[in-house]
XYZ file of C-alpha atoms in Angstrom:
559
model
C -72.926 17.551 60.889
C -70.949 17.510 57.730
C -67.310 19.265 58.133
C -64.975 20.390 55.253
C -61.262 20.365 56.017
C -59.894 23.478 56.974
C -57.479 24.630 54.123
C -53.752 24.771 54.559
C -51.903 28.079 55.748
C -50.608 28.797 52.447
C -53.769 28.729 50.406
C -55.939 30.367 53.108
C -53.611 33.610 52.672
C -53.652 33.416 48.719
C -57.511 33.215 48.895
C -57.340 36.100 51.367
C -55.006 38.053 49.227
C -56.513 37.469 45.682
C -60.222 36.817 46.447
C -60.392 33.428 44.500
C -62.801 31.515 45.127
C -60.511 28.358 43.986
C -61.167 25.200 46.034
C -59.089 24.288 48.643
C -57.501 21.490 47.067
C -55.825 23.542 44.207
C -51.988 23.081 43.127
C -50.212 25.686 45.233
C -48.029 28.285 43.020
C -44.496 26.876 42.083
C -42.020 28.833 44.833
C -40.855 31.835 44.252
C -36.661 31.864 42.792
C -34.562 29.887 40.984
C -35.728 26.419 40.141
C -32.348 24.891 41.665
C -30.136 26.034 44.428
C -27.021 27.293 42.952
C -25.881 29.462 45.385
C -24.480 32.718 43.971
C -23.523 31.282 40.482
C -25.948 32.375 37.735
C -27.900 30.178 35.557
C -25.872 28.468 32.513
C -27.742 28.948 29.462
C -27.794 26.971 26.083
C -25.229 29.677 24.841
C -23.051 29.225 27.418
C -22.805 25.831 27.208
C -22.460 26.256 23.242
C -19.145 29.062 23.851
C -17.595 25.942 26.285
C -17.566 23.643 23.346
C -16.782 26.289 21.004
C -13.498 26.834 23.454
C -12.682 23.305 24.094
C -12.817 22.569 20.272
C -10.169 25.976 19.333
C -8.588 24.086 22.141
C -8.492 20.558 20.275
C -7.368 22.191 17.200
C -4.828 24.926 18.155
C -3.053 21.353 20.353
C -0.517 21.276 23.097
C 0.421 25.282 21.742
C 3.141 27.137 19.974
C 6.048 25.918 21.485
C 5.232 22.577 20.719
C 4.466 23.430 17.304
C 7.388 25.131 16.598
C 9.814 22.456 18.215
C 7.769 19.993 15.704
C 8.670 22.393 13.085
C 12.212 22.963 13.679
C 12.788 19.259 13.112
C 11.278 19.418 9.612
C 7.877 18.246 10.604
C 4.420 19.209 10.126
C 1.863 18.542 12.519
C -0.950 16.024 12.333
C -3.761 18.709 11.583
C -1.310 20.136 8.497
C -0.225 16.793 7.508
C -4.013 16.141 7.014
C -4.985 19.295 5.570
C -2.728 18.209 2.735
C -3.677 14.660 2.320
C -7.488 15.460 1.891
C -9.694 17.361 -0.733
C -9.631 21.134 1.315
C -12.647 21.583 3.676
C -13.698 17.622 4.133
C -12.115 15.962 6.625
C -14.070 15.212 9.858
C -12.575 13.954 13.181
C -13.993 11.314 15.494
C -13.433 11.474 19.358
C -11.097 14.898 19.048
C -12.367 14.964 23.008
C -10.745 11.697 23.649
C -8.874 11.774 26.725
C -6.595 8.812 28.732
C -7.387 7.409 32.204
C -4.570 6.704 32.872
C -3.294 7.303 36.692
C 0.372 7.403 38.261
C 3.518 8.991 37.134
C 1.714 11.966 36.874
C -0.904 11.147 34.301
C -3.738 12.267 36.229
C -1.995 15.618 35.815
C -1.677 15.374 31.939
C -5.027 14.299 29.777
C -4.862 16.164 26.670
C -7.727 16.538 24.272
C -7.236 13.727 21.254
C -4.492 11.571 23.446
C -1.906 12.194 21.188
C -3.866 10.647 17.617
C -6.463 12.294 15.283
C -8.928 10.137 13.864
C -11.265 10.861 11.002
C -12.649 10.734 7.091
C -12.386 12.921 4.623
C -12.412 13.336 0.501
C -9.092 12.186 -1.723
C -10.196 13.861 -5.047
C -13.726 12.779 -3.822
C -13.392 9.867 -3.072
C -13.714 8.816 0.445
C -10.775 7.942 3.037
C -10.455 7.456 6.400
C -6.937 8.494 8.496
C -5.217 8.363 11.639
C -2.444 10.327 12.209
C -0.038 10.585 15.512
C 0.358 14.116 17.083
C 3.746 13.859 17.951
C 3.682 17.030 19.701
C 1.595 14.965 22.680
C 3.101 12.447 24.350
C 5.617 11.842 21.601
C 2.978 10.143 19.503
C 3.302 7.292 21.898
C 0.382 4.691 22.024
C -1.548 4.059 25.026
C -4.799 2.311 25.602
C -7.404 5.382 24.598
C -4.833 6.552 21.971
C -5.411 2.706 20.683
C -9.019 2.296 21.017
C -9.375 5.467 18.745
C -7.655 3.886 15.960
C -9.239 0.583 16.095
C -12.606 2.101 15.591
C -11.430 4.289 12.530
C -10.103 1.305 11.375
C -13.061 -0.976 11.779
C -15.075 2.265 10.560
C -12.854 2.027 7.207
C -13.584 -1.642 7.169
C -17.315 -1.460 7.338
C -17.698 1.603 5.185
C -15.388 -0.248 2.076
C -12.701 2.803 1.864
C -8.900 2.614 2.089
C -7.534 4.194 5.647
C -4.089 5.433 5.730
C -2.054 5.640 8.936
C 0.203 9.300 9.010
C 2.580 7.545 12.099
C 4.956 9.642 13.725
C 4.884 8.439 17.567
C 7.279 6.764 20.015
C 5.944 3.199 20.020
C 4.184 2.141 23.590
C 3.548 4.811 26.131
C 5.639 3.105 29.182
C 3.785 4.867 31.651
C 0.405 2.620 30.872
C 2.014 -0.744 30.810
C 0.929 -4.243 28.882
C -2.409 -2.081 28.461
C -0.274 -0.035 25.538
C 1.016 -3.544 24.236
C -2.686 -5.003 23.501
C -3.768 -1.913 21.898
C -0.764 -2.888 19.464
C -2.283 -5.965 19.493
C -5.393 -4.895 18.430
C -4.028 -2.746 15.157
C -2.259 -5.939 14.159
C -5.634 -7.976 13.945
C -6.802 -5.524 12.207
C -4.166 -5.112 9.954
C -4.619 -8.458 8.953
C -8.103 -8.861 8.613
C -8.901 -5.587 6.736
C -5.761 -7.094 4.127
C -6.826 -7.819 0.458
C -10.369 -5.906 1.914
C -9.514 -2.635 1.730
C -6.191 -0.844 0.810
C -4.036 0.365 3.636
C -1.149 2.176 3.815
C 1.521 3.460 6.289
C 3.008 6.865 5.845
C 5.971 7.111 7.847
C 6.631 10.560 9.132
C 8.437 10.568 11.660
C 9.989 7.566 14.443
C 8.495 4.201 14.098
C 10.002 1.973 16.319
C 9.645 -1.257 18.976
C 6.139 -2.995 18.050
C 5.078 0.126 16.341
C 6.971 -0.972 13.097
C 4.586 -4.269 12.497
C 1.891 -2.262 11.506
C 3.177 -0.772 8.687
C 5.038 -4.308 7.261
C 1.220 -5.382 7.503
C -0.058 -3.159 4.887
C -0.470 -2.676 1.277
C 2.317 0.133 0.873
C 4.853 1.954 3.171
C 5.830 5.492 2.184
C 8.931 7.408 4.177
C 9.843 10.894 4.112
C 13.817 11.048 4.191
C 16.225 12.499 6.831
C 12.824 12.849 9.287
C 11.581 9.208 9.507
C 13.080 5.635 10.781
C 11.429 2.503 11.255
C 13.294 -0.476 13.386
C 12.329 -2.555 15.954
C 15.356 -1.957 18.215
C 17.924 1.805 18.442
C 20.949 2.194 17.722
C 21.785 2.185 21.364
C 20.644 -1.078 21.975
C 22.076 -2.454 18.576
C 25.390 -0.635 20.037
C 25.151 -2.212 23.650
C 24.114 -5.910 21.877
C 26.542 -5.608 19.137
C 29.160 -3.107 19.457
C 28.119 -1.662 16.339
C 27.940 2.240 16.611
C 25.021 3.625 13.898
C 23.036 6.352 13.293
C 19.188 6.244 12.884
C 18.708 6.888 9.449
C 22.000 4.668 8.525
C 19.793 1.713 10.817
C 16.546 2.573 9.749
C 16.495 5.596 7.344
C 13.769 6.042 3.953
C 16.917 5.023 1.738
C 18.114 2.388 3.910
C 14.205 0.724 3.617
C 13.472 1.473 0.220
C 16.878 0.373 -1.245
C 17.851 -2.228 1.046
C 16.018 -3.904 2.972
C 12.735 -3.945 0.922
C 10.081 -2.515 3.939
C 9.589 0.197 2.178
C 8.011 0.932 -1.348
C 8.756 4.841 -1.521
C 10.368 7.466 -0.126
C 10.874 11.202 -0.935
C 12.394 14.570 0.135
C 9.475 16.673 1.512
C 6.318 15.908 3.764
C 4.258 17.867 0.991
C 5.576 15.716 -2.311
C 5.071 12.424 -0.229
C 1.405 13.179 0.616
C 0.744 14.442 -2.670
C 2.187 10.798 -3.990
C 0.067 9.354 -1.825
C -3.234 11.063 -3.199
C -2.251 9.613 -6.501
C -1.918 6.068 -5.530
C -5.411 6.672 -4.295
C -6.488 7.631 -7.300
C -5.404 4.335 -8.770
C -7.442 2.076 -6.196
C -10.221 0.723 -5.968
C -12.182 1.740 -2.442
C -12.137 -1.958 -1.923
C -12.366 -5.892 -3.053
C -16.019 -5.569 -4.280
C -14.910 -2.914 -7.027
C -12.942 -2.264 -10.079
C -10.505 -0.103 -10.192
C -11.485 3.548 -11.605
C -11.728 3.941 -14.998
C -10.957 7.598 -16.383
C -11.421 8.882 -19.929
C -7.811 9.749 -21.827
C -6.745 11.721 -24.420
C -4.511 9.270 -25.628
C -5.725 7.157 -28.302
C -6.185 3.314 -28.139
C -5.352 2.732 -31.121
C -2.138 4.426 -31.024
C 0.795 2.202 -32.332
C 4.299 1.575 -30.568
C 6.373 1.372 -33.620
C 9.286 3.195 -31.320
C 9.484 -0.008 -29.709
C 10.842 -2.244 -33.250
C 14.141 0.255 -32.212
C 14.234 -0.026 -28.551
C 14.490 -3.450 -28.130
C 17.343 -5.175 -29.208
C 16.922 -8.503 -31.488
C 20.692 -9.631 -29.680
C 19.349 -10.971 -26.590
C 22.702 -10.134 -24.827
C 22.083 -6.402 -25.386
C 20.757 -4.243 -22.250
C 18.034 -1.687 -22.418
C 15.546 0.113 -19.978
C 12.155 -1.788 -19.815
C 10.685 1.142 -18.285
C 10.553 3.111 -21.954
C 8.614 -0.155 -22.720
C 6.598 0.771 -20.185
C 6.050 4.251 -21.150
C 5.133 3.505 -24.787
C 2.150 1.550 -23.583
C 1.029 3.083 -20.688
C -1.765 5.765 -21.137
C 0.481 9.125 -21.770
C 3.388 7.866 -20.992
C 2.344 7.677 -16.912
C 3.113 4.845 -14.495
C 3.896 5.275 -10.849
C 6.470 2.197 -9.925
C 6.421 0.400 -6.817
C 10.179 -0.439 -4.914
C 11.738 1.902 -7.504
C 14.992 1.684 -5.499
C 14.720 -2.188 -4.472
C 15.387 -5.251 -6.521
C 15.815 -3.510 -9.745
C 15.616 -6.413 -12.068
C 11.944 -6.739 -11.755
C 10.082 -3.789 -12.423
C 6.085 -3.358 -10.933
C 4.207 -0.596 -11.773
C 0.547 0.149 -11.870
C -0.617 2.540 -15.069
C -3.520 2.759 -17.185
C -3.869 1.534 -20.556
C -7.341 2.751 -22.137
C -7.885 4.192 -18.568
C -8.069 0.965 -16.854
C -5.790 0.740 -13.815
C -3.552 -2.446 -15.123
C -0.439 -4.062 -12.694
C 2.827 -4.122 -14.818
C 5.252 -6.890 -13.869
C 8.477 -6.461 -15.746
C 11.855 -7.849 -16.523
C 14.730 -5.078 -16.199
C 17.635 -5.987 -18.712
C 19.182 -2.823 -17.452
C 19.462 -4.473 -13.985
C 21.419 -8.178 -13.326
C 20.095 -8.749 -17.021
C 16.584 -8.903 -15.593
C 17.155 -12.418 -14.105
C 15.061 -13.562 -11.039
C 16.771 -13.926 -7.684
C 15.041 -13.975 -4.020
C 14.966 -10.030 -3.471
C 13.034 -9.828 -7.267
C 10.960 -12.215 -6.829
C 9.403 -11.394 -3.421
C 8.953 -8.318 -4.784
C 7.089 -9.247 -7.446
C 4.911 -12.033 -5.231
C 3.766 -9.145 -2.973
C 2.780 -6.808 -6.313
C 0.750 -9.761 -7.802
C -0.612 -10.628 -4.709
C -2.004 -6.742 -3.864
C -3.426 -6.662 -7.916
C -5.545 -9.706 -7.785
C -6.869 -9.151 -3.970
C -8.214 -5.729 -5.378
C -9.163 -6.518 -8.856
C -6.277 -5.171 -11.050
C -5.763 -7.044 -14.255
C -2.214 -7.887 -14.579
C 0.384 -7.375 -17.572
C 3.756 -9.015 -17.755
C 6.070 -8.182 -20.021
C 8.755 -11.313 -19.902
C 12.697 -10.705 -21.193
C 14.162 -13.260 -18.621
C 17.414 -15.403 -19.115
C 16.190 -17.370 -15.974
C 17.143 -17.419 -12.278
C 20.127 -15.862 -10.447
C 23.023 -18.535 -10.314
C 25.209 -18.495 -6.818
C 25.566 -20.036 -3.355
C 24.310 -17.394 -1.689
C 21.084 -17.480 -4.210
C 20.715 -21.280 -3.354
C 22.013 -21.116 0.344
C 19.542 -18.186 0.923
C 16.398 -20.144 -0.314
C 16.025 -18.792 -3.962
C 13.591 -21.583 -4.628
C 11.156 -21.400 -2.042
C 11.348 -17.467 -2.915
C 11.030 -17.912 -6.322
C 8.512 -20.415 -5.733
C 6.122 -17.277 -3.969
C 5.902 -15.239 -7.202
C 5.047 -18.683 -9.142
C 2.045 -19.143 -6.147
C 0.894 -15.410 -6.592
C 0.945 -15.924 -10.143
C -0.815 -19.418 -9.620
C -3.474 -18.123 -7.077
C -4.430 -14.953 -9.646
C -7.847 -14.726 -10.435
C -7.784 -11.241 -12.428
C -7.644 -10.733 -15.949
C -3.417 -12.092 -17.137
C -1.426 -10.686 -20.351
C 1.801 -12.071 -20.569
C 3.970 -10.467 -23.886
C 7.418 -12.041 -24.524
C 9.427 -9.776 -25.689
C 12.694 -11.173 -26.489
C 14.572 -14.267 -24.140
C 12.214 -16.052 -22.036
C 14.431 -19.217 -20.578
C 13.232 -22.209 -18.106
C 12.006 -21.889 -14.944
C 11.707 -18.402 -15.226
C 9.688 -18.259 -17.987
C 7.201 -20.580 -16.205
C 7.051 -18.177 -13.554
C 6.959 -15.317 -15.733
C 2.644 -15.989 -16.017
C 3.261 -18.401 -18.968
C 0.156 -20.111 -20.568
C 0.765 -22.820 -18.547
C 0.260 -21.508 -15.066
C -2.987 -19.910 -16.362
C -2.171 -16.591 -18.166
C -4.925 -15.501 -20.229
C -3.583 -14.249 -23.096
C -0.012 -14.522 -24.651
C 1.616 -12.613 -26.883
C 5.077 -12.357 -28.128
C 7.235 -10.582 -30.934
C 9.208 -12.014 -33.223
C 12.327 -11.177 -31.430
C 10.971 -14.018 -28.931
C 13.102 -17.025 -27.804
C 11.419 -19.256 -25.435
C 13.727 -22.352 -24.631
C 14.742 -24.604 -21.571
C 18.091 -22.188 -21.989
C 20.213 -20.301 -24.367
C 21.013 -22.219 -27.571
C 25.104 -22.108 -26.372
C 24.479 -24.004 -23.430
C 22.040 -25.881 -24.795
C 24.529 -27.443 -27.693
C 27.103 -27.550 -25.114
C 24.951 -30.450 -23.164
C 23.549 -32.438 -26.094
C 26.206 -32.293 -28.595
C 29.190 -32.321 -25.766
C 30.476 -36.009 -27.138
C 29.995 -35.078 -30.653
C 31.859 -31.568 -29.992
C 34.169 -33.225 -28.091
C 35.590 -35.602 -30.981
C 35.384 -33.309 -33.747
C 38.644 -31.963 -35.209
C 37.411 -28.451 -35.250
C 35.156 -28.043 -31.605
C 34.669 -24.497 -32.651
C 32.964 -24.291 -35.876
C 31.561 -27.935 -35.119
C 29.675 -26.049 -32.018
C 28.821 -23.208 -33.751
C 27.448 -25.456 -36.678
C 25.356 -27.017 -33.574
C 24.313 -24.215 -32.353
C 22.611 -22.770 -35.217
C 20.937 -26.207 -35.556
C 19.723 -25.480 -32.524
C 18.406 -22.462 -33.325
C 16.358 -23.385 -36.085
C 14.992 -26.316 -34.866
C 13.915 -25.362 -31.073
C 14.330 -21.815 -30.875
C 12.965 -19.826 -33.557
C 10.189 -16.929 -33.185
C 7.179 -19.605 -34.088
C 8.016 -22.360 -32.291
C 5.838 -21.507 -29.292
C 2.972 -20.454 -31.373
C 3.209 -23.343 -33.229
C 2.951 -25.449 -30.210
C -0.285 -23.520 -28.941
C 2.355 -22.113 -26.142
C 1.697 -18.467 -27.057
C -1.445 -17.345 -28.755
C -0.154 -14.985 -31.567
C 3.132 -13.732 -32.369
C 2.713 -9.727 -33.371
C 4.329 -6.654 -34.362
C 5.680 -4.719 -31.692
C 3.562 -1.605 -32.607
C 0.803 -3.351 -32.234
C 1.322 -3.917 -28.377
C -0.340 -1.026 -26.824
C -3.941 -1.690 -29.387
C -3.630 -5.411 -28.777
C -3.194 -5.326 -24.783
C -6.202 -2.673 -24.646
C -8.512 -4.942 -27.041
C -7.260 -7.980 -24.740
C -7.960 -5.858 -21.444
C -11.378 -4.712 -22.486
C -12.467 -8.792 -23.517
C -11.259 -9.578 -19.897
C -12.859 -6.969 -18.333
C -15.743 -9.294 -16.754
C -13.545 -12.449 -16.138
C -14.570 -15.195 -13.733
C -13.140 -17.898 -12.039
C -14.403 -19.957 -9.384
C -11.636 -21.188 -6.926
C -12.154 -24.411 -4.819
C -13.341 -24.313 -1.588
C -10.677 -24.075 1.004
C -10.048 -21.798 4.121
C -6.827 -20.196 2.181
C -3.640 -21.735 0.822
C -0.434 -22.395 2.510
C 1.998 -20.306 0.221
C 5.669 -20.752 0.461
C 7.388 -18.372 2.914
């Protein structure tokens, strides 16, 4: 006898119910309800999940609230989010990990895990070009850095790397959060590499906002260019308290480590300005005069003004009596494109000017005696300065002009005691080491060592020029005659008009306006108002310059 299997309860009373005739072994109907248990709560939709993150990202973007906001305010301050609305083309920036929160436990951290962790991270547009940024949020956690507040900013950083654009960091924190320990230290550590590795790769530069201080200040010495906003930012690496409690000296912050005291003394700085809003509009424009990074050339922009418009202003400006001062910088201005340049150190080691401009609308690097200034000698503060500025233009591509009106290096024991020739010796290796299109123009006195160092022919310059107000000599023609003839001047019956007789020997024989040329030392000798059309034509033959360096894992330049 053949059986069939009696069908389950279930299906008999469906079968009952409906009539089917289904067989027995037919999927039973899904259960009646909701698919999960949830109790009494009702069923999140898509759209409620879409108003959360609608919520948490107001959240994000309105910050800590109003009272923080206005406490940032009342010191002068903008926030992060404003700070950034002004650094980037409106409408383009776009933030990476805004949800970011710490893990952090003890000391009431658990408690305390703000959206972003206290840094906002992104890209954006500078006059459509693209940037990437980090900025502090002082308004959480002080700006202080702890290990997620780290990790965000090594990955914008390594973003910036791999995308070839400049990253600028807006820093206004507190330096290491204590509360997370050594793990705060190693995300220092990490910026640092990257500091370093990203140099002469893509520009980078520190806008200091706010306080910069302990560990926190190394980043910013490792990039390209510092700005400072004064009476609202410091940078040191210990307080006054502790220089107070080590010392005994009693000092303010800004008198320690103010935007003057960095710009104008000790050199960490390259700029610093009144408002938040002028320094982030300054630093738009030095964007605009970089390249994204090492692979490219500068930008080139069409100008109005003419290349082929002469300097003749200049035949008046300079003075044929090399002992007379003047301002370089309307030197400057005469050749630059419209009269623009925007000067690096302004404040710093006046007797060396550095500039970048644009002469036919290529970016160029000026490097520049300063008679106005010390006579434009050399010394150590002028000639780091200079190192650094040579160094930046021929890691990113910037051809180089040096306009030379040097009476040589800065005598004194404290020059020699304080290592003026291994300083001095840094701008001759930067100069040495350039690869990018060199220009050198001798204006007037150009006089031993420092002439050398000034990108003569013979550490590899190009091009150079000079006017026929040039002297270039081992030294001035009075203490020249003063060495050679010093027996002869000695026994005459007259030492006065028999040294000014030598003198002027002197003078024609060794130091007159064609000597050089004559000597293959500098390529032409031309009319001042021909600088601007020359430099241009000079610029534009160089444009595509080569030169293969020997293979070595990198120099060992003097420090």
């Amino acid at each position: 006898m053949t059986t069939i299997e009696e069908a389950p309860p279930a299906q008999r009373q469906a079968d009952a119910t409906t009539g089917s005739s289904a067989p027995s072994d037919a999927a039973p109907p899904p259960p009646a309800g909701p698919p999960y248990p949830t109790g009494d709560k009702p069923v999140r939709t898509a759209a409620d999940r879409v108003a959360d993150l609608v919520e948490i990202r107001e959240a994000v973007l309105s910050g800590p609230g109003p009272k923080a906001t206005e406490a940032q305010h009342a010191k002068g301050k903008l926030t992060a989010r404003e700070r950034i609305g002004l650094l980037f083309d409106k409408g383009t920036f776009t933030e990476v990990e805004g949800l970011r929160r710490h893990r952090a436990t003890g000391f009431g951290m658990e408690a305390r895990r703000p959206h972003s962790d206290g840094v906002i991270t992104g890209w954006g547009l500078v006059d459509g070009r693209e940037v990437f940024v980090y900025a502090h949020d002082f308004r959480i956690f002080g700006g202080a850095l702890g290990e997620a507040h780290a990790t965000k900013i090594h990955k914008i950083m390594d973003m910036a790397a791999a995308a070839g654009a400049p990253v600028v960091g807006l820093c206004d924190g507190a330096g290491a959060r204590i509360q997370e320990g050594v793990t705060a230290l190693a995300g220092y550590g990490g910026i640092f590499q990257r500091n370093v590795r990203n140099s002469g790769v893509i520009p980078q530069i520190s806008v200091i906002m706010g306080p910069c201080a302990g560990g926190a200040a190394y980043s910013p010495a490792l990039t390209d260019f510092v700005f400072m906003v004064r009476e609202t930012s410091q940078m040191f690496i210990t307080g006054p308290d502790v220089v107070q409690a080590v010392t005994g000296e009693k000092i303010t912050q800004n008198e320690l480590g103010g935007a003057d005291v960095h710009t104008g003394v000790s050199g960490v700085a390259q700029f610093a300005y009144d408002t938040e809003e002028e320094c982030l509009q300054e630093v738009r424009y030095l964007l605009s005069l970089l390249p994204a990074n090492n692979r490219e050339l500068p930008p080139h922009t069409g100008v109005d003004d003419p290349e082929d418009r002469r300097t003749d202003s200049l035949v008046d400006l300079v003075p044929a009596e090399r002992g007379r001062s003047y301002d370089m910088r309307r030197v400057v201005e005469e050749i630059a494109d419209d009269g623009e340049y925007f000067e690096v150190h302004h404040r710093w080691a006046g007797n060396v000017i550095c500039a970048l401009a644009r002469m036919g609308g290529q970016v160029v690097g000026i490097v520049a005696n300063q008679p106005g200034d010390l006579a434009g000698v050399l010394d150590i503060s002028s000639s780091e300065k200079a190192a650094r500025f040579v160094q930046f233009c021929d890691a990113f591509n910037i051809p180089l002009v040096t306009l030379v009106d040097v009476p040589g290096f800065l005598p004194g024991v404290d020059q020699e005691h304080g290592g003026v020739i291994r300083h001095g010796a840094k701008l001759l290796y930067a100069y040495c080491n350039a690869t990018v299109p060199r220009i050198s123009v001798v204006l007037r006195k150009a006089y031993g060592g420092a002439y050398i160092v000034m990108d003569s022919q013979s550490i590899g310059a190009d091009l150079t020029l000079a006017w026929p107000t040039n002297e270039i000599a081992v030294m001035g023609a009075e203490g020249a005659a003063n060495v050679i003839f010093r027996r002869e001047i000695a026994a005459s019956d007259d030492p006065e008009s028999t040294r000014a007789r030598l003198i002027e020997e002197y003078q024609e024989k060794l130091m007159h306006p064609y000597y050089a040329a004559e000597h293959g030392l500098v390529d032409d000798v031309i009319h001042p108002g021909e600088t601007r059309i020359k430099l241009i034509a000079a610029l534009k033959m160089l444009r595509a310059k080569y030169t293969a360096l020997p293979s070595r894992k990198h120099g060992n330049q003097p420090q």
